[in-house]
C-alpha positions as semicolon CSV with decimal commas, in nm:
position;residue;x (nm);y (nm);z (nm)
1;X;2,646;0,015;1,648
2;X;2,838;-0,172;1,370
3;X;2,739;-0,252;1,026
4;X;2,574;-0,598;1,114
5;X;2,414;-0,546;1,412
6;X;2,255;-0,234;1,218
7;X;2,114;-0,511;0,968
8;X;2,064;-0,750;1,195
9;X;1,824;-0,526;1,378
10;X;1,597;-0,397;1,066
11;X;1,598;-0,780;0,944
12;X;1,450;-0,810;1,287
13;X;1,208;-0,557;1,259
14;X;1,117;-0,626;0,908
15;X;1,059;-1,033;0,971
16;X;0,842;-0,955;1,279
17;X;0,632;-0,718;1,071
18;X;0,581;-0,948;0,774
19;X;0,469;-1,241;0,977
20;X;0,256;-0,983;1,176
21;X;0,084;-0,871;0,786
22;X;0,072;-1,223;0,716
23;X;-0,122;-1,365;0,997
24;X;-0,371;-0,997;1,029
25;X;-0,454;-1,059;0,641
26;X;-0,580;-1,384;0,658
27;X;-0,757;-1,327;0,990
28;X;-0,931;-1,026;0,822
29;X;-0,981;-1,118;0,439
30;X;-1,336;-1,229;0,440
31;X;-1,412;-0,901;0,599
32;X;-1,160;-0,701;0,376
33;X;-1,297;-0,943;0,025
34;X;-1,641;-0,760;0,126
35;X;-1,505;-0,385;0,191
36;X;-1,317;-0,415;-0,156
37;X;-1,643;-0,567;-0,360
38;X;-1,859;-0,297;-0,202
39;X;-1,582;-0,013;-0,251
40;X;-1,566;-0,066;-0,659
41;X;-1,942;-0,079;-0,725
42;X;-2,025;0,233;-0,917
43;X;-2,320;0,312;-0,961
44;X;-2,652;0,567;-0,891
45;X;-2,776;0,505;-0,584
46;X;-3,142;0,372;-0,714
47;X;-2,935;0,116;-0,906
48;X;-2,673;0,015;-0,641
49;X;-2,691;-0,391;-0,616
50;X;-2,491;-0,366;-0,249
51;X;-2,657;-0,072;0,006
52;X;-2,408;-0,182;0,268
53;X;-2,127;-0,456;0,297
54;X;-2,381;-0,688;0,476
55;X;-2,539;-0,721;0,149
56;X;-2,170;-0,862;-0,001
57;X;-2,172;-1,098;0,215
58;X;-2,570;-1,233;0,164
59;X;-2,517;-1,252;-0,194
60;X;-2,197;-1,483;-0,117
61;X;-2,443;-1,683;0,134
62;X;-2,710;-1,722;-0,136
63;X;-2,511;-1,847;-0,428
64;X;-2,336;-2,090;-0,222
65;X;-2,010;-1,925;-0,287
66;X;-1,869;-1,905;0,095
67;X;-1,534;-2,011;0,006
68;X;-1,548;-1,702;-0,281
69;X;-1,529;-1,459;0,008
70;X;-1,127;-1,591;0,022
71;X;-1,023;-1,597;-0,398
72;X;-0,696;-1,443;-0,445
73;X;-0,614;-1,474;-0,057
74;X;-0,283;-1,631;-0,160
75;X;-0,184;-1,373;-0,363
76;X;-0,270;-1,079;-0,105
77;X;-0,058;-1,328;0,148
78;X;0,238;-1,324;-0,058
79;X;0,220;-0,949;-0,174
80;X;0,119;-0,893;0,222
81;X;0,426;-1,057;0,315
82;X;0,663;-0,858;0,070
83;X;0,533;-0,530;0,101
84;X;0,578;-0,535;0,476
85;X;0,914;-0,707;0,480
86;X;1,055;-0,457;0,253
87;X;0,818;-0,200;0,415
88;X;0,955;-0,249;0,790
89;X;1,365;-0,335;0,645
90;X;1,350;-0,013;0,437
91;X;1,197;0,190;0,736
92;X;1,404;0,032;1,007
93;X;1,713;0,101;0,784
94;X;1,677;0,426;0,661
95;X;1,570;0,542;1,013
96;X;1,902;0,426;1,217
97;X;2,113;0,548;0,981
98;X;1,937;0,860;0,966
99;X;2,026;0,910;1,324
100;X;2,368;0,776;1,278
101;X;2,475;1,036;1,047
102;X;2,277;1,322;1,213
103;X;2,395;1,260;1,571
104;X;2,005;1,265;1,710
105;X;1,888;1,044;1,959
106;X;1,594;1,051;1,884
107;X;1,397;1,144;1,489
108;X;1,187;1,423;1,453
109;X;0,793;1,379;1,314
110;X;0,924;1,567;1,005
111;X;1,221;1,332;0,941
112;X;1,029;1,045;1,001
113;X;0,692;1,129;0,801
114;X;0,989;1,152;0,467
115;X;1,120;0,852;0,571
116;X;0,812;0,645;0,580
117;X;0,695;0,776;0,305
118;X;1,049;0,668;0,120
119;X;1,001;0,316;0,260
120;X;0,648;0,285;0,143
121;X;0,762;0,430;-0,195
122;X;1,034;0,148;-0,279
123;X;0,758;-0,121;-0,125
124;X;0,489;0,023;-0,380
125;X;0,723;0,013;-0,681
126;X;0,797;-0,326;-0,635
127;X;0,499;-0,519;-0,504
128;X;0,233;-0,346;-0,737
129;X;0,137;-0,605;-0,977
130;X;0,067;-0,839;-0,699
131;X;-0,187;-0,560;-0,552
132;X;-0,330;-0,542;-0,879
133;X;-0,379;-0,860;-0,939
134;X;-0,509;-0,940;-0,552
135;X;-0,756;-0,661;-0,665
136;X;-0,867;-0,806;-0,986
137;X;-0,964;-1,183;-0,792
138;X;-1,155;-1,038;-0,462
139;X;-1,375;-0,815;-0,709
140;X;-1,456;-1,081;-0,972
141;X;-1,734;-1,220;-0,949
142;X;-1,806;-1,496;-0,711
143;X;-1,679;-1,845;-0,829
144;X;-1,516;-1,651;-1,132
145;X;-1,163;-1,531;-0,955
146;X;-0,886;-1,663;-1,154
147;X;-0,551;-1,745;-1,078
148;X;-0,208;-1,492;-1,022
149;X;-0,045;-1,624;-1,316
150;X;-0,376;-1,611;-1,546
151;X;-0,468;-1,307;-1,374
152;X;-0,118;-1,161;-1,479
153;X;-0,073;-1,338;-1,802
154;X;-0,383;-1,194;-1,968
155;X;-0,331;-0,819;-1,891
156;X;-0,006;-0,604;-2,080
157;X;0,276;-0,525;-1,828
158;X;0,099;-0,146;-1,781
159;X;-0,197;-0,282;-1,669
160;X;-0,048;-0,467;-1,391
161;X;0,078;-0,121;-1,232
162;X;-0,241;0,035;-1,263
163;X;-0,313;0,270;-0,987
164;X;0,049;0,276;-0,910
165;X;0,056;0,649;-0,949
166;X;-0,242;0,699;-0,687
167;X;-0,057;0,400;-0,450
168;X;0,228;0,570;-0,464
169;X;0,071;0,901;-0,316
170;X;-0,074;0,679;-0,078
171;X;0,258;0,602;0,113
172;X;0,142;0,914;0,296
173;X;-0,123;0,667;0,440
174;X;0,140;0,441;0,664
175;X;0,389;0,744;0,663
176;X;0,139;0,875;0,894
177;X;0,013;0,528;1,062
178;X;0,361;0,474;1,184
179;X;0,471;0,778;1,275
180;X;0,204;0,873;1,485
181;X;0,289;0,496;1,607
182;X;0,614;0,537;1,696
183;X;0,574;0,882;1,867
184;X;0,277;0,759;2,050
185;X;0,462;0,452;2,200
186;X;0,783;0,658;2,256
187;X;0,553;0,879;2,502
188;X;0,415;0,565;2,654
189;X;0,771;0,450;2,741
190;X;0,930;0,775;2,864
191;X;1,083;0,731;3,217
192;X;1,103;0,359;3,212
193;X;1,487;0,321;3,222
194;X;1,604;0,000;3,206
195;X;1,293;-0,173;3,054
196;X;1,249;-0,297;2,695
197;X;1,128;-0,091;2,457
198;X;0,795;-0,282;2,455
199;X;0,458;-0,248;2,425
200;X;0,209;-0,450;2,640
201;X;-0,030;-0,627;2,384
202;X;-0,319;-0,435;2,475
203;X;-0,119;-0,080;2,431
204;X;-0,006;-0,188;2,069
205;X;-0,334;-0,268;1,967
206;X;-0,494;0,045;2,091
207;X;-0,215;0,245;1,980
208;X;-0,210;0,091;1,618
209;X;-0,573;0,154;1,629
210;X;-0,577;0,491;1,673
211;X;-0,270;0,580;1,415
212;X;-0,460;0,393;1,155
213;X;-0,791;0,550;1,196
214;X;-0,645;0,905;1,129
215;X;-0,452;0,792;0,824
216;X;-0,760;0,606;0,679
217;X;-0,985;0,889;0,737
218;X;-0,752;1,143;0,586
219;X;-0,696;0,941;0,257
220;X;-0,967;0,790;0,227
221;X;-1,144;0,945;-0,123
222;X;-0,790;0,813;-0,276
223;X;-0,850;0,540;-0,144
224;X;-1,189;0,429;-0,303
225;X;-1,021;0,579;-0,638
226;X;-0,732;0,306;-0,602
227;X;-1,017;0,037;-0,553
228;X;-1,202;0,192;-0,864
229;X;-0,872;0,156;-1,065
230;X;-0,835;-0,171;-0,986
231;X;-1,152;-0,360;-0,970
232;X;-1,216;-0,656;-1,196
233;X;-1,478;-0,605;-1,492
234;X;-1,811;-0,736;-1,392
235;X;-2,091;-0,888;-1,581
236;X;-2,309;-0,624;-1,518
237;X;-2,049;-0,319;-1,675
238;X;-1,979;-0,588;-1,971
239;X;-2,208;-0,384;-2,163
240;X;-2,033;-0,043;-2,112
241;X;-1,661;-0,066;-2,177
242;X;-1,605;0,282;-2,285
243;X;-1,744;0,371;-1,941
244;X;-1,509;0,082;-1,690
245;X;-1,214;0,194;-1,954
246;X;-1,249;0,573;-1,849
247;X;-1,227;0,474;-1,468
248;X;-0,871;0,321;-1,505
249;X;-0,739;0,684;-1,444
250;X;-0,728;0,899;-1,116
251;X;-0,897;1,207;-1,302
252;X;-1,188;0,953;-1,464
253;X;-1,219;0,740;-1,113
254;X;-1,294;1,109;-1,002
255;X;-1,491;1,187;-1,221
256;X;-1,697;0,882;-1,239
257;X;-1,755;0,914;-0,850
258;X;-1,886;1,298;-0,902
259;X;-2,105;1,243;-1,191
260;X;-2,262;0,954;-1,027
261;X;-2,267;0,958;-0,651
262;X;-2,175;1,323;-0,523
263;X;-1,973;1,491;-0,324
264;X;-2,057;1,119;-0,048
265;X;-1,938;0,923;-0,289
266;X;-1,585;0,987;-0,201
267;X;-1,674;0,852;0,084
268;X;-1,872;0,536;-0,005
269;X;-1,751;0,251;0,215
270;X;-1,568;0,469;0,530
271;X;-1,678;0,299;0,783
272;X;-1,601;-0,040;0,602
273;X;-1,239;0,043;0,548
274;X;-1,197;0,231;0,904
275;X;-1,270;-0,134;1,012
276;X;-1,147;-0,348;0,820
277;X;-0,791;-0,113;0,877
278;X;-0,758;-0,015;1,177
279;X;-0,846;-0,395;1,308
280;X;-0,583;-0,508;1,056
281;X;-0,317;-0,266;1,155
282;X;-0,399;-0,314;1,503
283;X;-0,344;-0,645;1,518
284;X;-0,011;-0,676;1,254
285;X;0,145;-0,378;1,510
286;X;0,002;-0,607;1,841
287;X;0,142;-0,911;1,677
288;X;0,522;-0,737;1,565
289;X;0,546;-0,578;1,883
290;X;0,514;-0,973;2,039
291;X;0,713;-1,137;1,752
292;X;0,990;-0,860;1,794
293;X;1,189;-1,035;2,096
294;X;1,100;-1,419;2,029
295;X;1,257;-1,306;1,630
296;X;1,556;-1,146;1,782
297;X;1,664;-1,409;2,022
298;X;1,567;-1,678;1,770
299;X;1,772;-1,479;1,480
300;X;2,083;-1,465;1,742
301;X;2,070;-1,841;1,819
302;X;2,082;-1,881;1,427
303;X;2,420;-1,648;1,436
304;X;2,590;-1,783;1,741
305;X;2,516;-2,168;1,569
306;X;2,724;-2,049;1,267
307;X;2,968;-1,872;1,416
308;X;3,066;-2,161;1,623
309;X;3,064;-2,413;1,316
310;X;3,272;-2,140;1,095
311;X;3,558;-2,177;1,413
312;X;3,540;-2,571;1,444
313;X;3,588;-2,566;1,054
314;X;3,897;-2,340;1,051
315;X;4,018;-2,526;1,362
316;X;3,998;-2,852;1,220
């Protein structure tokens, strides 16, 4: 395969998976506004204000704050978008010419676990500040989210990478997600010569189900530290800086979880994020897998348009 169809095809990939991101994250972000706000409360459980993520969602309801359940959606759109168009390019990239230069027809669950892990690595690095800041607006309080650029503008340039340290070890998370993807639906399509390498709808969903529920569960505690890291000052801890200023680090969000909730602390919120997850990365992998061949023929009529005006211009 030459040079441009090799980056033709992970441009492919990686614009099929973005819009895929794109459209799952808005479907989901009421749901995933709730998970987040119930995920960062930290507190005894005789003084919790939300005993389940219904109770998010109720308090929204009562103060007339609906439309809350959806501040800083544009920002998780746009970081959404990136982080899965770099995400997918990287991946697609550094996976083909892995098995250009080895010779393999096919990549290992070893190769591809580092790989993943390298993509999700260079997406992390570069899209963190938007995470932060997507952070900071869905746990605000309701009707107080403020804007990127205000959200931005009033922390220092360290505090918009916080938690990149603990994001960064969580590349494992999709390392694993799409690896057990991808050898999943290789299985499903062994023996079919001469049929695209595609998945029915209803097999992508299921699939990306599955892949996602064993990464969530497995990284889950570093998870809910991330969230900790993250999460927007409240009124309520207003009073007890020392305290929110001690959770901005992996060893105090630790801490903090230990002292206050136990050992099923780390665990606060599971079944939230299993759902909110595994629905989200279900239906991003459903929708790439049916954006895949409408982007590729669509990116091919773009080429074969200017290719044809490039040779009426030199013939003319």
């Amino acid at each position: 395969m030459g040079g441009g169809g090799f980056d033709m095809e992970s441009l492919v990939d990686a614009t099929a998976g973005a819009i895929g991101s794109l459209a799952s994250t808005t479907i989901l972000y009421p749901l995933d506004t709730c998970k987040t706000k119930y995920q960062a409360e930290l507190r005894t459980p005789h003084l919790r204000k939300y005993r389940n993520l219904s109770d998010v969602l109720w308090e929204a309801i009562s103060k007339r704050q609906v439309l809350s359940l959806f501040q800083g959606l544009g920002t998780k759109n746009l970081q959404s978008f990136i982080s899965s168009f770099i995400y997918f390019y990287g991946y697609s990239f550094f996976r083909k010419m892995y098995i250009e230069r080895s010779g393999y027809k096919s990549i290992g669950t070893r190769a591809n676990l580092l790989i993943a892990a390298v993509a999700g690595a260079c997406t992390v690095a570069i899209t963190q500040p938007l995470d932060t800041a997507a952070s900071r607006m869905q746990t605000s309080d309701f009707g107080k989210s403020k804007g990127l650029w205000k959200t931005l503008s009033e922390e220092t340039w360290g505090e918009a990478f916080d938690g990149l340290g603990i994001s960064i070890l969580l590349t494992i998370n999709p390392a694993i997600q799409y690896t057990a993807f991808d050898q999943l639906k290789q299985r499903l399509l062994e023996g079919k010569a001469g049929n695209p390498q595609s998945l029915s709808a209803l097999n992508a969903f299921l699939l990306g189900a599955a892949s996602k529920c064993a990464a969530t569960c497995l990284t889950y505690p570093a998870i809910r530290c991330k969230v900790m890291i993250q999460a927007a000052e409240s009124e309520e801890d207003s009073n007890d800086e020392l305290d929110v200023q001690s959770r901005k680090t992996v060893t105090g969000a630790l801490s903090a979880i230990w002292n206050k909730e136990g050992l099923l602390g780390f665990f606060k919120g599971l079944r939230a994020q299993i759902l909110k997850t595994v629905l989200s990365s279900a239906l991003l992998l459903m929708i790439k897998e049916k954006l895949t061949k409408s982007t590729w023929v669509l990116f091919l009529g773009i080429r074969r348009f200017l290719f044809l005006n490039r040779s009426r211009l030199k013939s003319s």
